[in-house]
Short mmCIF file of C-alpha atoms in Angstrom, two decimals:
data_model
loop_
_atom_site.label_atom_id
_atom_site.label_comp_id
_atom_site.label_asym_id
_atom_site.label_seq_id
_atom_site.Cartn_x
_atom_site.Cartn_y
_atom_site.Cartn_z
CA MET T 218 -62.35 95.82 -329.35
CA SER T 219 -61.07 98.78 -327.41
CA TRP T 220 -60.08 99.98 -323.97
CA ALA T 221 -60.86 103.06 -321.90
CA TRP T 222 -59.58 104.73 -318.76
CA GLU T 223 -61.73 104.07 -315.69
CA TYR T 224 -60.88 105.71 -312.39
CA ALA T 225 -62.61 106.68 -309.19
CA PHE T 226 -61.72 110.17 -310.38
CA GLY T 227 -61.70 111.39 -313.98
CA ALA T 228 -59.15 110.52 -316.64
CA GLU T 229 -58.25 114.20 -316.85
CA GLU T 230 -57.26 114.21 -313.17
CA ALA T 231 -55.22 111.02 -313.63
CA ALA T 232 -53.44 112.45 -316.65
CA ARG T 233 -52.76 115.70 -314.80
CA THR T 234 -51.20 114.01 -311.78
CA ALA T 235 -49.52 110.92 -313.28
CA PRO T 236 -46.06 111.14 -314.86
CA PRO T 237 -46.14 111.11 -318.69
CA VAL T 238 -43.81 108.08 -318.76
CA PHE T 239 -46.33 106.14 -316.66
CA LEU T 240 -49.28 107.13 -318.86
CA THR T 241 -47.37 106.11 -321.99
CA ALA T 242 -46.48 102.73 -320.46
CA VAL T 243 -50.11 102.12 -319.43
CA GLU T 244 -51.37 103.00 -322.91
CA ARG T 245 -48.80 100.66 -324.49
CA LYS T 246 -49.75 97.75 -322.20
CA ALA T 247 -53.45 98.43 -322.71
CA ALA T 248 -52.97 98.23 -326.47
CA GLU T 249 -51.20 94.87 -326.00
CA LEU T 250 -54.13 93.61 -323.91
CA VAL T 251 -56.59 94.68 -326.60
CA ARG T 252 -54.59 92.81 -329.26
CA ALA T 253 -54.47 89.69 -327.06
CA ALA T 254 -58.22 89.86 -326.44
CA GLU T 255 -58.87 90.27 -330.16
CA ALA T 256 -56.64 87.29 -330.99
CA GLN T 257 -58.35 85.15 -328.38
CA TYR T 258 -61.79 86.20 -329.60
CA LEU T 259 -60.93 85.54 -333.26
CA HIS T 260 -58.94 82.32 -332.81
CA GLY T 261 -60.60 80.79 -329.76
CA ARG T 262 -58.81 77.75 -328.34
CA ALA T 263 -56.15 77.92 -331.07
CA TYR T 264 -54.80 81.06 -329.36
CA SER T 265 -51.99 79.91 -327.05
CA GLU T 266 -50.75 83.14 -325.42
CA GLY T 267 -51.89 84.58 -322.09
CA ASP T 268 -55.55 85.04 -321.26
CA PRO T 269 -56.31 88.75 -320.66
CA ARG T 270 -59.00 88.18 -318.00
CA GLY T 271 -57.77 90.79 -315.55
CA GLY T 272 -54.98 91.46 -313.13
CA ASP T 273 -52.22 93.85 -312.18
CA ILE T 274 -49.43 94.96 -314.48
CA ALA T 275 -46.29 96.73 -313.33
CA VAL T 276 -45.04 99.48 -315.63
CA PRO T 277 -42.29 102.07 -315.21
CA GLY T 278 -43.48 104.50 -312.57
CA GLY T 279 -46.15 102.30 -310.99
CA MET T 280 -48.76 99.67 -311.75
CA PHE T 281 -52.32 99.42 -312.97
CA THR T 282 -55.18 96.98 -312.61
CA TYR T 283 -57.18 95.88 -315.62
CA LEU T 284 -60.46 94.02 -315.92
CA GLY T 285 -61.20 91.62 -318.75
CA PHE T 286 -64.66 90.82 -319.99
#
């Protein structure tokens, strides 16, 4: 499983205008979401942590919205 940047404008523009601390925090949280999705996929109902279906996450410098599949 993996994740990718998706914006109304390109990832390059987002990276150019967003503070580096924010981008690092988003990447860290995105990696956590990927691990949670993998665990849920591999362990099914035995997985008891949060369900990464989508939502908003606050990180230092702002927030981002993610979509789960």
